[in-house]
Amino acid sequence: MTRRLAILQQFDPAGGVPHYIRAHLEGLRPVAERIVLVSNSPVAAEDRAVAEAICDAVIERPNTGWDFAGWRDALALEDMAQWDEVILTNSSVIGPLFPLASIFAEMDTRREKEAFDFWGMVFSRQIRHHLQSYFFVFSAPVIRSDAWRSFWRGVADIDDKDEVIARYEAGITVALASGGFSYAAYMPDPPLARRIRICDWEVLGKRIHIPFDCTRVNRTVRWHDELVEQGFPYLKASLLWGKDTWRLKDFDRIRDLTAGTFDWSAIERDMQK
């Protein structure tokens, strides 16, 4: 049996553990032997008790460095020699909408043919070719390597989100690939003929629509409906509350597609806040 450590980083301005985070933690349990919640915000006593009932450890830390600094601090407390795989995920996504066990089984089968060392959900070509950072899975050779240790030693408490994305989200894929490791994505890129889509952009307060390569924008936000229809197990939280709500497409359809595998009732409490 594969021994997995899962670390979920969250930030909640209300100082709790939202229902969608609780659902995410519970959804990780079928694939993770140990689950750690690292919170970049204080956790109220009642919420902490709920989290501790689901997780094996809850860590509170200052709100510095975004998700990568949170993962760094949690990883520093763990012995990588104990684990076959490490999962890193965060509070920017809602799910899993579909069982992770079947996804891990599929990726294990693919690994036998493709021989990759770490994987994520979706590729991005924003900045450079990389795996999006809301869900990573790293194998034992990776987490016991000099490249892994060197990367995490270099993670600083950077507060500028764009810099964190450029240096760490895009950077971890590059750093590990430079260390000799290969990677894959659960969701394949669209065929070349389907990559050019009409993309909307905000320019000077107005929205314009132009043809663009869909792999060079955030597919998880812009084509979330298409991804979920293909079995993608997450929905970006910013589509339900936050800056991307105007991009949400046919939420009723998404709920129907996932009704048998995900309980939306508790999530609705977070939507009403």
PDB file of C-alpha atoms in Angstrom:
ATOM      1  CA  MET A   1       0.000   0.000   0.000  1.00  0.00           C
ATOM      2  CA  THR A   2       1.285   3.440  -0.956  1.00  0.00           C
ATOM      3  CA  ARG A   3       1.996   5.583   2.105  1.00  0.00           C
ATOM      4  CA  ARG A   4       1.015   9.173   1.423  1.00  0.00           C
ATOM      5  CA  LEU A   5       1.338  12.399   3.364  1.00  0.00           C
ATOM      6  CA  ALA A   6      -1.112  15.170   2.392  1.00  0.00           C
ATOM      7  CA  ILE A   7      -0.606  18.801   3.390  1.00  0.00           C
ATOM      8  CA  LEU A   8      -3.438  21.270   2.771  1.00  0.00           C
ATOM      9  CA  GLN A   9      -2.616  24.967   3.191  1.00  0.00           C
ATOM     10  CA  GLN A  10      -5.471  27.361   3.892  1.00  0.00           C
ATOM     11  CA  PHE A  11      -6.169  31.001   4.606  1.00  0.00           C
ATOM     12  CA  ASP A  12      -9.520  32.029   6.074  1.00  0.00           C
ATOM     13  CA  PRO A  13     -10.012  35.716   6.928  1.00  0.00           C
ATOM     14  CA  ALA A  14     -12.851  34.722   9.280  1.00  0.00           C
ATOM     15  CA  GLY A  15     -10.445  32.692  11.398  1.00  0.00           C
ATOM     16  CA  GLY A  16     -12.062  29.318  10.894  1.00  0.00           C
ATOM     17  CA  VAL A  17     -11.985  26.162   8.798  1.00  0.00           C
ATOM     18  CA  PRO A  18     -14.711  26.648   6.158  1.00  0.00           C
ATOM     19  CA  HIS A  19     -17.002  23.782   5.222  1.00  0.00           C
ATOM     20  CA  TYR A  20     -15.395  23.403   1.795  1.00  0.00           C
ATOM     21  CA  ILE A  21     -12.000  22.924   3.453  1.00  0.00           C
ATOM     22  CA  ARG A  22     -13.479  20.297   5.774  1.00  0.00           C
ATOM     23  CA  ALA A  23     -14.912  18.507   2.729  1.00  0.00           C
ATOM     24  CA  HIS A  24     -11.530  18.699   1.004  1.00  0.00           C
ATOM     25  CA  LEU A  25      -9.734  17.227   4.021  1.00  0.00           C
ATOM     26  CA  GLU A  26     -12.259  14.403   4.220  1.00  0.00           C
ATOM     27  CA  GLY A  27     -11.860  13.778   0.497  1.00  0.00           C
ATOM     28  CA  LEU A  28      -8.109  13.361   0.929  1.00  0.00           C
ATOM     29  CA  ARG A  29      -8.424  10.640   3.567  1.00  0.00           C
ATOM     30  CA  PRO A  30      -9.020   7.722   1.145  1.00  0.00           C
ATOM     31  CA  VAL A  31      -5.628   8.407  -0.481  1.00  0.00           C
ATOM     32  CA  ALA A  32      -3.606   9.808   2.439  1.00  0.00           C
ATOM     33  CA  GLU A  33      -2.393   8.059   5.571  1.00  0.00           C
ATOM     34  CA  ARG A  34      -1.451  11.345   7.257  1.00  0.00           C
ATOM     35  CA  ILE A  35      -3.183  14.689   6.678  1.00  0.00           C
ATOM     36  CA  VAL A  36      -1.829  18.010   7.899  1.00  0.00           C
ATOM     37  CA  LEU A  37      -3.760  21.276   7.771  1.00  0.00           C
ATOM     38  CA  VAL A  38      -1.482  24.315   7.800  1.00  0.00           C
ATOM     39  CA  SER A  39      -3.375  27.563   8.299  1.00  0.00           C
ATOM     40  CA  ASN A  40      -1.964  30.967   7.433  1.00  0.00           C
ATOM     41  CA  SER A  41      -4.704  32.436   9.627  1.00  0.00           C
ATOM     42  CA  PRO A  42      -5.723  31.880  13.253  1.00  0.00           C
ATOM     43  CA  VAL A  43      -8.176  29.036  13.804  1.00  0.00           C
ATOM     44  CA  ALA A  44     -10.938  29.477  16.375  1.00  0.00           C
ATOM     45  CA  ALA A  45     -11.086  26.771  19.053  1.00  0.00           C
ATOM     46  CA  GLU A  46     -14.342  25.254  17.792  1.00  0.00           C
ATOM     47  CA  ASP A  47     -13.077  25.040  14.215  1.00  0.00           C
ATOM     48  CA  ARG A  48      -9.742  23.677  15.352  1.00  0.00           C
ATOM     49  CA  ALA A  49     -11.517  20.855  17.166  1.00  0.00           C
ATOM     50  CA  VAL A  50     -13.394  20.007  13.963  1.00  0.00           C
ATOM     51  CA  ALA A  51     -10.175  20.051  11.944  1.00  0.00           C
ATOM     52  CA  GLU A  52      -8.322  17.905  14.481  1.00  0.00           C
ATOM     53  CA  ALA A  53     -11.080  15.314  14.240  1.00  0.00           C
ATOM     54  CA  ILE A  54     -10.413  15.047  10.495  1.00  0.00           C
ATOM     55  CA  CYS A  55      -6.663  15.642  10.334  1.00  0.00           C
ATOM     56  CA  ASP A  56      -3.616  14.224  12.046  1.00  0.00           C
ATOM     57  CA  ALA A  57      -2.124  17.659  12.732  1.00  0.00           C
ATOM     58  CA  VAL A  58      -3.165  21.314  12.555  1.00  0.00           C
ATOM     59  CA  ILE A  59      -0.506  24.011  12.243  1.00  0.00           C
ATOM     60  CA  GLU A  60      -1.134  27.725  12.608  1.00  0.00           C
ATOM     61  CA  ARG A  61       1.416  30.184  11.242  1.00  0.00           C
ATOM     62  CA  PRO A  62       1.579  33.879  10.292  1.00  0.00           C
ATOM     63  CA  ASN A  63       0.038  34.940   6.995  1.00  0.00           C
ATOM     64  CA  THR A  64       3.324  35.288   5.153  1.00  0.00           C
ATOM     65  CA  GLY A  65       4.578  33.668   1.983  1.00  0.00           C
ATOM     66  CA  TRP A  66       1.254  32.318   0.713  1.00  0.00           C
ATOM     67  CA  ASP A  67       0.857  28.569   0.176  1.00  0.00           C
ATOM     68  CA  PHE A  68       4.488  27.751  -0.587  1.00  0.00           C
ATOM     69  CA  ALA A  69       5.757  29.114   2.714  1.00  0.00           C
ATOM     70  CA  GLY A  70       2.998  27.219   4.519  1.00  0.00           C
ATOM     71  CA  TRP A  71       3.943  23.986   2.780  1.00  0.00           C
ATOM     72  CA  ARG A  72       7.627  24.683   3.501  1.00  0.00           C
ATOM     73  CA  ASP A  73       6.999  25.005   7.232  1.00  0.00           C
ATOM     74  CA  ALA A  74       4.802  21.893   7.385  1.00  0.00           C
ATOM     75  CA  LEU A  75       7.275  19.828   5.356  1.00  0.00           C
ATOM     76  CA  ALA A  76      10.082  20.839   7.711  1.00  0.00           C
ATOM     77  CA  LEU A  77       8.280  18.944  10.494  1.00  0.00           C
ATOM     78  CA  GLU A  78       7.940  15.720   8.499  1.00  0.00           C
ATOM     79  CA  ASP A  79      10.358  12.874   7.761  1.00  0.00           C
ATOM     80  CA  MET A  80      10.335  12.316   3.993  1.00  0.00           C
ATOM     81  CA  ALA A  81      11.864   8.854   4.476  1.00  0.00           C
ATOM     82  CA  GLN A  82       8.509   7.650   5.859  1.00  0.00           C
ATOM     83  CA  TRP A  83       6.494   8.427   2.741  1.00  0.00           C
ATOM     84  CA  ASP A  84       6.074   6.994  -0.736  1.00  0.00           C
ATOM     85  CA  GLU A  85       4.304  10.139  -1.968  1.00  0.00           C
ATOM     86  CA  VAL A  86       3.566  13.651  -0.765  1.00  0.00           C
ATOM     87  CA  ILE A  87       0.422  15.546  -1.780  1.00  0.00           C
ATOM     88  CA  LEU A  88       0.431  19.347  -1.576  1.00  0.00           C
ATOM     89  CA  THR A  89      -2.849  21.180  -2.040  1.00  0.00           C
ATOM     90  CA  ASN A  90      -4.498  24.403  -0.916  1.00  0.00           C
ATOM     91  CA  SER A  91      -7.722  26.255  -0.185  1.00  0.00           C
ATOM     92  CA  SER A  92      -8.049  27.803  -3.643  1.00  0.00           C
ATOM     93  CA  VAL A  93     -10.096  24.821  -4.854  1.00  0.00           C
ATOM     94  CA  ILE A  94     -13.388  23.149  -3.944  1.00  0.00           C
ATOM     95  CA  GLY A  95     -13.601  19.380  -4.052  1.00  0.00           C
ATOM     96  CA  PRO A  96     -12.727  16.682  -4.661  1.00  0.00           C
ATOM     97  CA  LEU A  97     -15.798  16.550  -6.873  1.00  0.00           C
ATOM     98  CA  PHE A  98     -14.921  12.982  -7.871  1.00  0.00           C
ATOM     99  CA  PRO A  99     -13.168  10.344  -5.727  1.00  0.00           C
ATOM    100  CA  LEU A 100      -9.415  10.846  -5.646  1.00  0.00           C
ATOM    101  CA  ALA A 101      -8.768   7.115  -5.235  1.00  0.00           C
ATOM    102  CA  SER A 102      -9.768   6.401  -8.831  1.00  0.00           C
ATOM    103  CA  ILE A 103      -7.661   9.316 -10.069  1.00  0.00           C
ATOM    104  CA  PHE A 104      -4.599   8.068  -8.176  1.00  0.00           C
ATOM    105  CA  ALA A 105      -5.184   4.566  -9.546  1.00  0.00           C
ATOM    106  CA  GLU A 106      -5.317   5.963 -13.075  1.00  0.00           C
ATOM    107  CA  MET A 107      -2.124   7.957 -12.553  1.00  0.00           C
ATOM    108  CA  ASP A 108      -0.372   4.891 -11.113  1.00  0.00           C
ATOM    109  CA  THR A 109      -1.295   2.972 -14.275  1.00  0.00           C
ATOM    110  CA  ARG A 110      -0.127   5.820 -16.479  1.00  0.00           C
ATOM    111  CA  ARG A 111       3.158   6.038 -14.578  1.00  0.00           C
ATOM    112  CA  GLU A 112       3.989   2.467 -15.601  1.00  0.00           C
ATOM    113  CA  LYS A 113       3.924   3.593 -19.239  1.00  0.00           C
ATOM    114  CA  GLU A 114       5.012   7.235 -19.009  1.00  0.00           C
ATOM    115  CA  ALA A 115       7.503   6.955 -16.115  1.00  0.00           C
ATOM    116  CA  PHE A 116       6.909  10.366 -14.518  1.00  0.00           C
ATOM    117  CA  ASP A 117       8.121  11.335 -11.044  1.00  0.00           C
ATOM    118  CA  PHE A 118       5.558  13.953 -10.024  1.00  0.00           C
ATOM    119  CA  TRP A 119       2.217  15.144 -11.288  1.00  0.00           C
ATOM    120  CA  GLY A 120      -0.504  17.722 -10.952  1.00  0.00           C
ATOM    121  CA  MET A 121      -3.947  18.320 -12.351  1.00  0.00           C
ATOM    122  CA  VAL A 122      -3.433  20.795 -15.213  1.00  0.00           C
ATOM    123  CA  PHE A 123      -0.534  22.178 -17.225  1.00  0.00           C
ATOM    124  CA  SER A 124      -0.137  25.907 -17.698  1.00  0.00           C
ATOM    125  CA  ARG A 125       2.000  27.833 -20.160  1.00  0.00           C
ATOM    126  CA  GLN A 126       1.574  31.124 -18.356  1.00  0.00           C
ATOM    127  CA  ILE A 127       5.065  32.422 -17.543  1.00  0.00           C
ATOM    128  CA  ARG A 128       6.582  29.045 -18.546  1.00  0.00           C
ATOM    129  CA  HIS A 129       5.453  25.438 -18.888  1.00  0.00           C
ATOM    130  CA  HIS A 130       4.516  24.176 -15.424  1.00  0.00           C
ATOM    131  CA  LEU A 131       1.958  22.353 -13.306  1.00  0.00           C
ATOM    132  CA  GLN A 132      -0.598  24.537 -11.566  1.00  0.00           C
ATOM    133  CA  SER A 133       0.082  24.536  -7.849  1.00  0.00           C
ATOM    134  CA  TYR A 134      -3.279  23.855  -6.190  1.00  0.00           C
ATOM    135  CA  PHE A 135      -2.601  20.106  -6.330  1.00  0.00           C
ATOM    136  CA  PHE A 136       0.761  18.338  -6.568  1.00  0.00           C
ATOM    137  CA  VAL A 137       1.802  14.727  -6.025  1.00  0.00           C
ATOM    138  CA  PHE A 138       5.510  13.946  -5.576  1.00  0.00           C
ATOM    139  CA  SER A 139       7.045  10.463  -5.552  1.00  0.00           C
ATOM    140  CA  ALA A 140       9.646   9.091  -3.131  1.00  0.00           C
ATOM    141  CA  PRO A 141      12.648   9.713  -5.427  1.00  0.00           C
ATOM    142  CA  VAL A 142      11.620  13.374  -5.640  1.00  0.00           C
ATOM    143  CA  ILE A 143      10.969  14.028  -1.949  1.00  0.00           C
ATOM    144  CA  ARG A 144      14.271  12.403  -0.954  1.00  0.00           C
ATOM    145  CA  SER A 145      16.349  14.290  -3.521  1.00  0.00           C
ATOM    146  CA  ASP A 146      18.795  17.178  -3.292  1.00  0.00           C
ATOM    147  CA  ALA A 147      16.669  19.075  -5.830  1.00  0.00           C
ATOM    148  CA  TRP A 148      13.655  18.866  -3.496  1.00  0.00           C
ATOM    149  CA  ARG A 149      15.598  19.972  -0.431  1.00  0.00           C
ATOM    150  CA  SER A 150      17.282  22.788  -2.338  1.00  0.00           C
ATOM    151  CA  PHE A 151      13.982  24.117  -3.648  1.00  0.00           C
ATOM    152  CA  TRP A 152      12.304  24.272  -0.240  1.00  0.00           C
ATOM    153  CA  ARG A 153      15.366  25.826   1.406  1.00  0.00           C
ATOM    154  CA  GLY A 154      15.028  28.626  -1.125  1.00  0.00           C
ATOM    155  CA  VAL A 155      11.356  29.397  -0.451  1.00  0.00           C
ATOM    156  CA  ALA A 156      11.135  32.814   1.212  1.00  0.00           C
ATOM    157  CA  ASP A 157       8.230  34.612   2.883  1.00  0.00           C
ATOM    158  CA  ILE A 158       7.268  36.648  -0.173  1.00  0.00           C
ATOM    159  CA  ASP A 159       4.009  38.576   0.137  1.00  0.00           C
ATOM    160  CA  ASP A 160       3.607  39.541  -3.523  1.00  0.00           C
ATOM    161  CA  LYS A 161       1.352  36.877  -5.050  1.00  0.00           C
ATOM    162  CA  ASP A 162       2.586  37.365  -8.614  1.00  0.00           C
ATOM    163  CA  GLU A 163       6.172  36.899  -7.467  1.00  0.00           C
ATOM    164  CA  VAL A 164       5.222  33.717  -5.578  1.00  0.00           C
ATOM    165  CA  ILE A 165       3.592  32.365  -8.751  1.00  0.00           C
ATOM    166  CA  ALA A 166       6.601  33.240 -10.904  1.00  0.00           C
ATOM    167  CA  ARG A 167       9.276  32.015  -8.484  1.00  0.00           C
ATOM    168  CA  TYR A 168       7.595  29.031  -6.864  1.00  0.00           C
ATOM    169  CA  GLU A 169       4.488  27.839  -8.724  1.00  0.00           C
ATOM    170  CA  ALA A 170       6.262  27.943 -12.068  1.00  0.00           C
ATOM    171  CA  GLY A 171       9.623  27.444 -10.408  1.00  0.00           C
ATOM    172  CA  ILE A 172       9.080  24.110  -8.671  1.00  0.00           C
ATOM    173  CA  THR A 173       8.350  22.317 -11.936  1.00  0.00           C
ATOM    174  CA  VAL A 174      11.474  23.814 -13.508  1.00  0.00           C
ATOM    175  CA  ALA A 175      13.653  23.114 -10.460  1.00  0.00           C
ATOM    176  CA  LEU A 176      12.661  19.454 -10.237  1.00  0.00           C
ATOM    177  CA  ALA A 177      12.866  18.933 -13.997  1.00  0.00           C
ATOM    178  CA  SER A 178      16.375  20.415 -13.876  1.00  0.00           C
ATOM    179  CA  GLY A 179      17.125  17.859 -11.168  1.00  0.00           C
ATOM    180  CA  GLY A 180      16.310  15.068 -13.620  1.00  0.00           C
ATOM    181  CA  PHE A 181      12.679  14.415 -12.739  1.00  0.00           C
ATOM    182  CA  SER A 182       9.823  14.159 -15.225  1.00  0.00           C
ATOM    183  CA  TYR A 183       6.235  15.278 -14.710  1.00  0.00           C
ATOM    184  CA  ALA A 184       2.704  14.823 -16.011  1.00  0.00           C
ATOM    185  CA  ALA A 185      -0.794  16.279 -15.685  1.00  0.00           C
ATOM    186  CA  TYR A 186      -3.983  14.366 -14.979  1.00  0.00           C
ATOM    187  CA  MET A 187      -5.931  16.482 -17.465  1.00  0.00           C
ATOM    188  CA  PRO A 188      -4.305  16.450 -20.913  1.00  0.00           C
ATOM    189  CA  ASP A 189      -3.808  19.592 -22.911  1.00  0.00           C
ATOM    190  CA  PRO A 190      -6.436  20.105 -25.612  1.00  0.00           C
ATOM    191  CA  PRO A 191      -5.436  18.999 -29.127  1.00  0.00           C
ATOM    192  CA  LEU A 192      -3.593  21.727 -30.995  1.00  0.00           C
ATOM    193  CA  ALA A 193      -6.607  22.372 -33.215  1.00  0.00           C
ATOM    194  CA  ARG A 194      -8.726  23.200 -30.128  1.00  0.00           C
ATOM    195  CA  ARG A 195      -6.231  25.374 -28.283  1.00  0.00           C
ATOM    196  CA  ILE A 196      -7.185  28.610 -29.975  1.00  0.00           C
ATOM    197  CA  ARG A 197     -10.295  29.897 -28.220  1.00  0.00           C
ATOM    198  CA  ILE A 198     -12.041  33.214 -27.878  1.00  0.00           C
ATOM    199  CA  CYS A 199     -10.670  34.577 -24.619  1.00  0.00           C
ATOM    200  CA  ASP A 200     -12.022  37.528 -22.693  1.00  0.00           C
ATOM    201  CA  TRP A 201      -9.669  40.144 -21.297  1.00  0.00           C
ATOM    202  CA  GLU A 202     -10.188  43.184 -19.137  1.00  0.00           C
ATOM    203  CA  VAL A 203      -8.540  46.230 -20.701  1.00  0.00           C
ATOM    204  CA  LEU A 204      -9.029  49.690 -19.225  1.00  0.00           C
ATOM    205  CA  GLY A 205     -12.151  48.547 -17.416  1.00  0.00           C
ATOM    206  CA  LYS A 206     -13.692  46.974 -20.498  1.00  0.00           C
ATOM    207  CA  ARG A 207     -13.909  43.342 -21.562  1.00  0.00           C
ATOM    208  CA  ILE A 208     -12.619  42.472 -25.002  1.00  0.00           C
ATOM    209  CA  HIS A 209     -12.744  39.122 -26.777  1.00  0.00           C
ATOM    210  CA  ILE A 210      -9.853  37.897 -28.920  1.00  0.00           C
ATOM    211  CA  PRO A 211      -8.555  34.511 -30.159  1.00  0.00           C
ATOM    212  CA  PHE A 212      -5.830  33.129 -27.895  1.00  0.00           C
ATOM    213  CA  ASP A 213      -4.050  29.883 -26.960  1.00  0.00           C
ATOM    214  CA  CYS A 214      -6.141  28.501 -24.087  1.00  0.00           C
ATOM    215  CA  THR A 215      -3.094  26.823 -22.501  1.00  0.00           C
ATOM    216  CA  ARG A 216      -1.552  30.261 -21.958  1.00  0.00           C
ATOM    217  CA  VAL A 217      -4.387  31.427 -19.738  1.00  0.00           C
ATOM    218  CA  ASN A 218      -5.792  29.864 -16.566  1.00  0.00           C
ATOM    219  CA  ARG A 219      -7.778  26.912 -17.941  1.00  0.00           C
ATOM    220  CA  THR A 220      -8.946  25.936 -14.457  1.00  0.00           C
ATOM    221  CA  VAL A 221     -10.850  29.221 -14.254  1.00  0.00           C
ATOM    222  CA  ARG A 222     -11.826  29.944 -17.836  1.00  0.00           C
ATOM    223  CA  TRP A 223     -12.829  26.423 -18.947  1.00  0.00           C
ATOM    224  CA  HIS A 224     -13.827  24.945 -15.626  1.00  0.00           C
ATOM    225  CA  ASP A 225     -17.092  23.534 -17.004  1.00  0.00           C
ATOM    226  CA  GLU A 226     -15.307  21.647 -19.768  1.00  0.00           C
ATOM    227  CA  LEU A 227     -12.736  20.261 -17.334  1.00  0.00           C
ATOM    228  CA  VAL A 228     -15.377  19.042 -14.858  1.00  0.00           C
ATOM    229  CA  GLU A 229     -17.246  17.316 -17.683  1.00  0.00           C
ATOM    230  CA  GLN A 230     -13.981  15.455 -18.430  1.00  0.00           C
ATOM    231  CA  GLY A 231     -13.625  14.289 -14.825  1.00  0.00           C
ATOM    232  CA  PHE A 232     -11.562  17.102 -13.331  1.00  0.00           C
ATOM    233  CA  PRO A 233     -12.096  16.841  -9.546  1.00  0.00           C
ATOM    234  CA  TYR A 234     -11.910  20.486  -8.489  1.00  0.00           C
ATOM    235  CA  LEU A 235     -13.580  23.853  -8.986  1.00  0.00           C
ATOM    236  CA  LYS A 236     -11.741  27.065  -8.248  1.00  0.00           C
ATOM    237  CA  ALA A 237     -13.213  28.714  -5.147  1.00  0.00           C
ATOM    238  CA  SER A 238     -12.844  32.133  -6.781  1.00  0.00           C
ATOM    239  CA  LEU A 239     -15.595  31.118  -9.213  1.00  0.00           C
ATOM    240  CA  LEU A 240     -18.118  30.897  -6.371  1.00  0.00           C
ATOM    241  CA  TRP A 241     -16.839  33.759  -4.215  1.00  0.00           C
ATOM    242  CA  GLY A 242     -14.143  36.168  -5.261  1.00  0.00           C
ATOM    243  CA  LYS A 243     -12.746  37.792  -8.344  1.00  0.00           C
ATOM    244  CA  ASP A 244     -13.860  35.195 -10.897  1.00  0.00           C
ATOM    245  CA  THR A 245     -17.561  34.859 -10.092  1.00  0.00           C
ATOM    246  CA  TRP A 246     -18.425  36.543 -13.387  1.00  0.00           C
ATOM    247  CA  ARG A 247     -16.715  33.672 -15.212  1.00  0.00           C
ATOM    248  CA  LEU A 248     -18.808  30.904 -13.620  1.00  0.00           C
ATOM    249  CA  LYS A 249     -20.617  28.894 -16.282  1.00  0.00           C
ATOM    250  CA  ASP A 250     -23.750  26.809 -15.739  1.00  0.00           C
ATOM    251  CA  PHE A 251     -23.262  26.007 -12.061  1.00  0.00           C
ATOM    252  CA  ASP A 252     -26.423  23.897 -12.067  1.00  0.00           C
ATOM    253  CA  ARG A 253     -24.848  21.671 -14.725  1.00  0.00           C
ATOM    254  CA  ILE A 254     -21.685  21.259 -12.613  1.00  0.00           C
ATOM    255  CA  ARG A 255     -23.773  20.334  -9.592  1.00  0.00           C
ATOM    256  CA  ASP A 256     -25.722  17.791 -11.620  1.00  0.00           C
ATOM    257  CA  LEU A 257     -22.522  16.206 -12.959  1.00  0.00           C
ATOM    258  CA  THR A 258     -21.111  15.809  -9.442  1.00  0.00           C
ATOM    259  CA  ALA A 259     -24.296  15.223  -7.435  1.00  0.00           C
ATOM    260  CA  GLY A 260     -23.510  11.567  -6.849  1.00  0.00           C
ATOM    261  CA  THR A 261     -19.928  12.128  -5.733  1.00  0.00           C
ATOM    262  CA  PHE A 262     -19.883  15.467  -3.891  1.00  0.00           C
ATOM    263  CA  ASP A 263     -22.153  16.979  -1.245  1.00  0.00           C
ATOM    264  CA  TRP A 264     -22.798  20.598  -2.170  1.00  0.00           C
ATOM    265  CA  SER A 265     -25.158  21.291   0.730  1.00  0.00           C
ATOM    266  CA  ALA A 266     -22.423  22.182   3.231  1.00  0.00           C
ATOM    267  CA  ILE A 267     -20.584  24.282   0.654  1.00  0.00           C
ATOM    268  CA  GLU A 268     -23.663  26.445   0.251  1.00  0.00           C
ATOM    269  CA  ARG A 269     -23.055  27.746   3.783  1.00  0.00           C
ATOM    270  CA  ASP A 270     -19.713  29.126   2.652  1.00  0.00           C
ATOM    271  CA  MET A 271     -21.360  30.663  -0.413  1.00  0.00           C
ATOM    272  CA  GLN A 272     -23.834  32.521   1.791  1.00  0.00           C
ATOM    273  CA  LYS A 273     -21.165  34.203   3.927  1.00  0.00           C
TER     274      LYS A 273
END
